[in-house]
């Protein structure tokens, strides 16, 4: 669970929102795609991994989000973010394998309305 500014948003809420966006082809994954979406103001939400080694990268993404008024969430783990963004293969038991680390994911389209999305948008309204 992420706690920023006292509020907490559950990981499974973020995961659900990203999964729905992925199904609707609404995700920009990785730095180049993410920055392009942020720059073009087509981004609705940006999820950034806290374990990014490149400071300039984090600053760029934060600055673009701030400048264009795009929601920004930080998650502790890039591997997990990669899994949520569909950057992995699943074995026959549905266990993720060969998960690719992902530093940044941008949602360009949420897809359908869901409880998780409502919860996420409420979280940002309160901030």
XYZ file of N, CA, C and O in Angstrom:
508
model
N 0.841 -1.195 0.000
C 0.000 0.000 0.000
C 0.875 1.244 0.000
O 1.878 1.290 0.667
N 0.459 2.238 -0.756
C 1.235 3.450 -0.857
C 0.646 4.490 0.073
O -0.563 4.701 0.073
N 1.495 5.116 0.838
C 1.029 6.206 1.683
C 1.764 7.470 1.264
O 2.966 7.557 1.397
N 1.029 8.389 0.706
C 1.629 9.679 0.367
C 0.687 10.744 0.899
O -0.483 10.765 0.579
N 1.208 11.597 1.714
C 0.371 12.644 2.289
C -0.691 12.086 3.204
O -1.785 12.603 3.294
N -0.364 10.987 3.906
C -1.282 10.436 4.895
C -2.343 9.509 4.322
O -2.823 8.628 5.002
N -2.719 9.708 3.058
C -3.732 8.853 2.450
C -3.097 7.562 1.953
O -1.946 7.528 1.591
N -3.885 6.519 1.931
C -3.361 5.230 1.486
C -4.210 4.719 0.327
O -5.428 4.783 0.368
N -3.541 4.235 -0.688
C -4.242 3.625 -1.808
C -3.725 2.191 -1.933
O -2.514 1.967 -1.927
N -4.630 1.250 -1.992
C -4.235 -0.154 -2.012
C -3.607 -0.533 -3.352
O -4.012 -0.042 -4.401
N -2.605 -1.402 -3.267
C -1.922 -1.862 -4.484
C -2.887 -2.530 -5.453
O -2.790 -2.344 -6.657
N -3.831 -3.320 -4.920
C -4.740 -4.026 -5.832
C -5.664 -3.058 -6.566
O -6.145 -3.361 -7.652
N -5.880 -1.864 -5.993
C -6.666 -0.835 -6.679
C -5.900 -0.348 -7.908
O -6.449 -0.269 -9.009
N -4.620 -0.049 -7.716
C -3.778 0.403 -8.821
C -3.673 -0.697 -9.876
O -3.802 -0.445 -11.072
N -3.445 -1.913 -9.406
C -3.310 -3.061 -10.303
C -4.558 -3.218 -11.181
O -4.458 -3.415 -12.393
N -5.716 -3.109 -10.570
C -6.991 -3.257 -11.281
C -7.165 -2.160 -12.341
O -7.561 -2.430 -13.474
N -6.845 -0.917 -11.975
C -6.970 0.204 -12.908
C -6.021 0.004 -14.099
O -6.412 0.195 -15.251
N -4.792 -0.433 -13.821
C -3.823 -0.667 -14.897
C -4.248 -1.837 -15.789
O -4.084 -1.796 -17.002
N -4.810 -2.875 -15.171
C -5.245 -4.052 -15.933
C -6.359 -3.678 -16.921
O -6.339 -4.063 -18.084
N -7.336 -2.898 -16.430
C -8.441 -2.458 -17.291
C -7.923 -1.578 -18.430
O -8.369 -1.698 -19.569
N -6.988 -0.687 -18.110
C -6.417 0.199 -19.127
C -5.656 -0.617 -20.174
O -5.739 -0.341 -21.369
N -4.943 -1.649 -19.712
C -4.162 -2.513 -20.606
C -5.076 -3.213 -21.617
O -4.784 -3.253 -22.805
N -6.192 -3.732 -21.132
C -7.165 -4.422 -21.988
C -7.674 -3.477 -23.082
O -7.913 -3.877 -24.202
N -7.811 -2.206 -22.746
C -8.318 -1.206 -23.702
C -7.196 -0.484 -24.436
O -7.414 0.579 -24.994
N -5.996 -1.066 -24.398
C -4.847 -0.504 -25.087
C -4.585 0.940 -24.653
O -4.242 1.787 -25.465
N -4.753 1.197 -23.360
C -4.622 2.568 -22.865
C -3.364 2.843 -22.072
O -3.285 3.827 -21.336
N -2.352 1.952 -22.185
C -1.125 2.143 -21.406
C 0.058 2.551 -22.270
O 0.248 2.040 -23.366
N 0.851 3.468 -21.750
C 2.146 3.797 -22.337
C 3.173 3.277 -21.339
O 3.157 3.652 -20.168
N 4.049 2.367 -21.786
C 4.974 1.718 -20.860
C 6.404 2.082 -21.203
O 6.788 2.106 -22.366
N 7.184 2.353 -20.156
C 8.580 2.719 -20.357
C 8.749 4.216 -20.552
O 7.793 4.930 -20.836
N 9.978 4.684 -20.397
C 10.253 6.121 -20.389
C 9.846 6.849 -21.663
O 9.143 7.847 -21.616
N 10.274 6.336 -22.821
C 9.993 7.055 -24.065
C 8.499 7.234 -24.300
O 8.028 8.343 -24.553
N 7.762 6.143 -24.199
C 6.313 6.184 -24.398
C 5.629 7.063 -23.358
O 4.747 7.853 -23.681
N 6.056 6.896 -22.103
C 5.450 7.650 -21.006
C 5.664 9.151 -21.180
O 4.720 9.938 -21.076
N 6.907 9.548 -21.477
C 7.216 10.970 -21.636
C 6.447 11.559 -22.819
O 5.931 12.672 -22.750
N 6.333 10.789 -23.887
C 5.575 11.247 -25.054
C 4.115 11.521 -24.668
O 3.555 12.558 -25.021
N 3.525 10.589 -23.942
C 2.131 10.734 -23.518
C 1.960 11.911 -22.550
O 0.987 12.662 -22.637
N 2.928 12.083 -21.645
C 2.870 13.188 -20.685
C 3.000 14.523 -21.415
O 2.286 15.476 -21.131
N 3.913 14.564 -22.362
C 4.181 15.775 -23.129
C 2.995 16.180 -23.998
O 2.681 17.349 -24.137
N 2.348 15.195 -24.588
C 1.190 15.464 -25.457
C -0.091 15.691 -24.675
O -1.152 15.848 -25.259
N 0.031 15.613 -23.361
C -1.122 15.772 -22.464
C -2.203 14.720 -22.716
O -3.387 14.973 -22.495
N -1.818 13.561 -23.207
C -2.805 12.497 -23.397
C -2.843 11.601 -22.163
O -3.613 10.657 -22.105
N -2.010 11.905 -21.180
C -1.926 11.089 -19.965
C -3.007 11.483 -18.963
O -3.295 12.657 -18.778
N -3.585 10.470 -18.323
C -4.570 10.699 -17.268
C -3.959 10.394 -15.904
O -4.330 10.983 -14.899
N -3.034 9.452 -15.905
C -2.414 8.998 -14.662
C -1.019 8.486 -14.976
O -0.804 7.844 -16.003
N -0.080 8.777 -14.082
C 1.278 8.280 -14.243
C 1.657 7.496 -12.993
O 1.428 7.949 -11.872
N 2.183 6.291 -13.196
C 2.636 5.474 -12.067
C 4.142 5.286 -12.223
O 4.613 4.741 -13.218
N 4.874 5.769 -11.240
C 6.335 5.790 -11.286
C 6.904 4.883 -10.204
O 6.446 4.900 -9.070
N 7.900 4.095 -10.576
C 8.547 3.222 -9.605
C 9.532 4.032 -8.768
O 10.248 4.879 -9.287
N 9.554 3.758 -7.457
C 10.474 4.470 -6.562
C 11.903 3.968 -6.685
O 12.827 4.635 -6.267
N 12.089 2.775 -7.280
C 13.456 2.248 -7.359
C 14.148 2.574 -8.682
O 14.956 1.829 -9.179
N 13.808 3.737 -9.235
C 14.478 4.215 -10.444
C 15.852 4.724 -10.032
O 15.971 5.495 -9.087
N 16.884 4.283 -10.736
C 18.247 4.667 -10.348
C 18.639 6.029 -10.917
O 19.539 6.683 -10.416
N 17.956 6.440 -11.947
C 18.291 7.682 -12.634
C 17.460 8.840 -12.071
O 16.268 8.931 -12.321
N 18.098 9.734 -11.307
C 17.391 10.864 -10.697
C 16.749 11.794 -11.717
O 15.643 12.286 -11.523
N 17.467 12.033 -12.804
C 16.982 12.947 -13.842
C 15.654 12.451 -14.412
O 14.761 13.241 -14.736
N 15.556 11.149 -14.514
C 14.365 10.466 -15.021
C 13.157 10.769 -14.134
O 12.116 11.216 -14.602
N 13.353 10.569 -12.831
C 12.293 10.835 -11.855
C 11.889 12.306 -11.895
O 10.706 12.627 -11.910
N 12.883 13.196 -11.922
C 12.600 14.633 -11.945
C 11.818 15.039 -13.201
O 10.897 15.840 -13.132
N 12.197 14.474 -14.349
C 11.518 14.773 -15.611
C 10.043 14.377 -15.549
O 9.158 15.167 -15.878
N 9.803 13.147 -15.114
C 8.431 12.639 -15.032
C 7.615 13.474 -14.040
O 6.493 13.888 -14.341
N 8.198 13.772 -12.871
C 7.498 14.583 -11.865
C 7.176 15.974 -12.396
O 6.079 16.488 -12.197
N 8.143 16.572 -13.098
C 7.954 17.922 -13.638
C 6.842 17.952 -14.689
O 5.998 18.855 -14.681
N 6.828 16.960 -15.583
C 5.799 16.890 -16.624
C 4.408 16.703 -16.015
O 3.440 17.309 -16.459
N 4.331 15.853 -14.985
C 3.045 15.616 -14.323
C 2.543 16.896 -13.668
O 1.366 17.244 -13.780
N 3.459 17.583 -13.006
C 3.099 18.820 -12.319
C 2.653 19.882 -13.320
O 1.624 20.529 -13.165
N 3.435 20.045 -14.375
C 3.174 21.057 -15.393
C 1.825 20.871 -16.068
O 1.105 21.828 -16.333
N 1.463 19.614 -16.350
C 0.224 19.347 -17.074
C -0.930 18.905 -16.166
O -1.985 18.518 -16.657
N -0.701 18.918 -14.866
C -1.753 18.542 -13.918
C -2.181 17.091 -14.032
O -3.363 16.768 -13.971
N -1.195 16.209 -14.214
C -1.481 14.783 -14.368
C -1.251 14.076 -13.030
O -0.245 14.303 -12.368
N -2.196 13.217 -12.652
C -2.068 12.468 -11.399
C -0.808 11.615 -11.417
O -0.547 10.919 -12.392
N -0.068 11.654 -10.307
C 1.155 10.863 -10.195
C 1.099 9.980 -8.961
O 0.800 10.441 -7.869
N 1.380 8.699 -9.154
C 1.460 7.750 -8.044
C 2.849 7.141 -8.065
O 3.406 6.901 -9.136
N 3.385 6.873 -6.868
C 4.678 6.197 -6.814
C 4.500 4.848 -6.151
O 3.844 4.737 -5.123
N 5.073 3.833 -6.776
C 5.010 2.490 -6.217
C 6.427 2.042 -5.892
O 7.376 2.473 -6.532
N 6.573 1.182 -4.873
C 7.913 0.820 -4.423
C 8.719 -0.032 -5.399
O 9.943 0.011 -5.384
N 8.055 -0.802 -6.256
C 8.780 -1.830 -6.986
C 8.509 -1.827 -8.492
O 7.369 -1.968 -8.928
N 9.561 -1.707 -9.278
C 9.464 -1.693 -10.738
C 9.069 -3.032 -11.335
O 8.405 -3.097 -12.360
N 9.497 -4.122 -10.668
C 9.136 -5.472 -11.139
C 7.621 -5.657 -11.055
O 6.983 -6.147 -11.968
N 7.079 -5.245 -9.918
C 5.633 -5.364 -9.707
C 4.889 -4.491 -10.714
O 3.873 -4.894 -11.278
N 5.408 -3.289 -10.948
C 4.788 -2.381 -11.914
C 4.815 -3.001 -13.308
O 3.839 -2.920 -14.053
N 5.922 -3.663 -13.641
C 6.029 -4.361 -14.921
C 4.977 -5.445 -15.059
O 4.342 -5.589 -16.112
N 4.776 -6.186 -13.976
C 3.760 -7.251 -13.974
C 2.367 -6.654 -14.179
O 1.581 -7.122 -15.011
N 2.061 -5.574 -13.449
C 0.751 -4.932 -13.556
C 0.518 -4.379 -14.955
O -0.605 -4.320 -15.429
N 1.598 -3.944 -15.605
C 1.481 -3.331 -16.934
C 1.501 -4.383 -18.039
O 1.533 -4.060 -19.217
N 1.522 -5.661 -17.634
C 1.456 -6.745 -18.603
C 2.791 -7.089 -19.243
O 2.833 -7.743 -20.280
N 3.885 -6.643 -18.638
C 5.209 -6.941 -19.188
C 5.754 -8.250 -18.614
O 6.810 -8.291 -17.994
N 4.992 -9.318 -18.816
C 5.417 -10.627 -18.333
C 4.627 -11.710 -19.064
O 3.663 -11.444 -19.754
N 5.094 -12.946 -18.880
C 4.369 -14.107 -19.409
C 3.801 -14.837 -18.188
O 4.371 -14.783 -17.111
N 2.676 -15.504 -18.390
C 2.096 -16.283 -17.300
C 2.226 -17.769 -17.603
O 2.050 -18.173 -18.750
N 2.531 -18.551 -16.570
C 2.589 -20.003 -16.787
C 1.170 -20.582 -16.695
O 0.210 -19.850 -16.495
N 1.062 -21.907 -16.832
C -0.273 -22.514 -16.869
C -1.071 -22.340 -15.576
O -2.290 -22.431 -15.583
N -0.377 -22.067 -14.475
C -1.065 -21.844 -13.197
C -1.434 -20.376 -12.996
O -1.979 -20.005 -11.966
N -1.091 -19.543 -13.988
C -1.398 -18.119 -13.870
C -0.380 -17.339 -13.057
O -0.607 -16.211 -12.658
N 0.773 -17.978 -12.792
C 1.842 -17.307 -12.056
C 2.699 -16.514 -13.040
O 3.105 -17.046 -14.068
N 2.948 -15.225 -12.732
C 3.771 -14.435 -13.652
C 5.214 -14.944 -13.722
O 5.820 -15.244 -12.702
N 5.736 -15.060 -14.935
C 7.116 -15.477 -15.176
C 7.776 -14.447 -16.065
O 7.105 -13.760 -16.829
N 9.105 -14.396 -16.031
C 9.859 -13.480 -16.901
C 9.301 -12.059 -16.835
O 9.044 -11.426 -17.851
N 9.120 -11.563 -15.607
C 8.587 -10.214 -15.435
C 9.665 -9.197 -15.785
O 10.804 -9.309 -15.356
N 9.296 -8.226 -16.606
C 10.225 -7.175 -16.997
C 10.045 -5.985 -16.072
O 8.931 -5.540 -15.817
N 11.166 -5.469 -15.553
C 11.134 -4.291 -14.698
C 10.609 -3.097 -15.500
O 10.962 -2.919 -16.652
N 9.753 -2.308 -14.892
C 9.198 -1.145 -15.579
C 9.254 0.055 -14.638
O 8.764 -0.013 -13.521
N 9.878 1.127 -15.090
C 10.054 2.296 -14.225
C 8.850 3.219 -14.226
O 8.595 3.926 -13.271
N 8.128 3.220 -15.339
C 7.064 4.196 -15.481
C 5.955 3.681 -16.409
O 6.237 3.132 -17.455
N 4.716 3.871 -15.971
C 3.561 3.511 -16.792
C 2.611 4.702 -16.797
O 2.344 5.299 -15.752
N 2.122 5.051 -17.979
C 1.162 6.138 -18.087
C -0.150 5.579 -18.623
O -0.148 4.800 -19.568
N -1.243 5.971 -17.981
C -2.567 5.564 -18.459
C -3.100 6.672 -19.361
O -3.269 7.804 -18.925
N -3.329 6.323 -20.628
C -3.902 7.280 -21.589
C -5.411 7.126 -21.659
O -6.119 8.024 -22.059
N -5.859 5.936 -21.290
C -7.286 5.643 -21.337
C -7.597 4.626 -20.254
O -6.958 3.591 -20.176
N -8.572 4.952 -19.391
C -8.896 4.062 -18.275
C -9.680 2.831 -18.717
O -9.742 1.839 -18.008
N -10.293 2.889 -19.886
C -11.118 1.767 -20.317
C -12.496 1.923 -19.731
O -13.142 2.936 -19.934
N -12.916 0.943 -18.929
C -14.270 1.040 -18.380
C -14.262 1.541 -16.948
O -13.255 1.494 -16.267
N -15.414 1.998 -16.519
C -15.630 2.441 -15.159
C -15.524 1.224 -14.240
O -15.968 0.143 -14.588
N -14.885 1.381 -13.090
C -14.805 0.284 -12.124
C -14.735 0.863 -10.720
O -14.454 2.046 -10.545
N -14.971 0.015 -9.735
C -14.879 0.458 -8.337
C -13.475 0.959 -8.046
O -13.286 1.957 -7.361
N -12.492 0.234 -8.591
C -11.090 0.598 -8.360
C -10.800 1.995 -8.915
O -10.134 2.806 -8.268
N -11.324 2.284 -10.098
C -11.107 3.594 -10.719
C -11.761 4.693 -9.894
O -11.148 5.735 -9.632
N -12.983 4.450 -9.458
C -13.694 5.424 -8.622
C -12.892 5.705 -7.357
O -12.704 6.855 -6.971
N -12.391 4.642 -6.732
C -11.599 4.748 -5.515
C -10.329 5.580 -5.767
O -9.968 6.443 -4.971
N -9.676 5.314 -6.885
C -8.451 6.016 -7.245
C -8.714 7.503 -7.475
O -7.989 8.361 -6.977
N -9.770 7.814 -8.204
C -10.095 9.213 -8.492
C -10.513 9.959 -7.222
O -10.181 11.138 -7.046
N -11.207 9.261 -6.316
C -11.563 9.855 -5.021
C -10.304 10.193 -4.228
O -10.211 11.232 -3.592
N -9.338 9.277 -4.280
C -8.069 9.461 -3.585
C -7.384 10.756 -4.039
O -6.901 11.539 -3.225
N -7.401 11.019 -5.336
C -6.765 12.235 -5.854
C -7.571 13.483 -5.549
O -7.005 14.548 -5.338
N -8.898 13.353 -5.506
C -9.740 14.515 -5.181
C -9.453 15.023 -3.779
O -9.530 16.205 -3.510
N -9.146 14.084 -2.876
C -8.903 14.435 -1.480
C -7.559 15.137 -1.258
O -7.294 15.651 -0.203
N -6.691 15.102 -2.295
C -5.335 15.614 -2.085
C -5.199 17.061 -2.488
O -5.819 17.553 -3.360
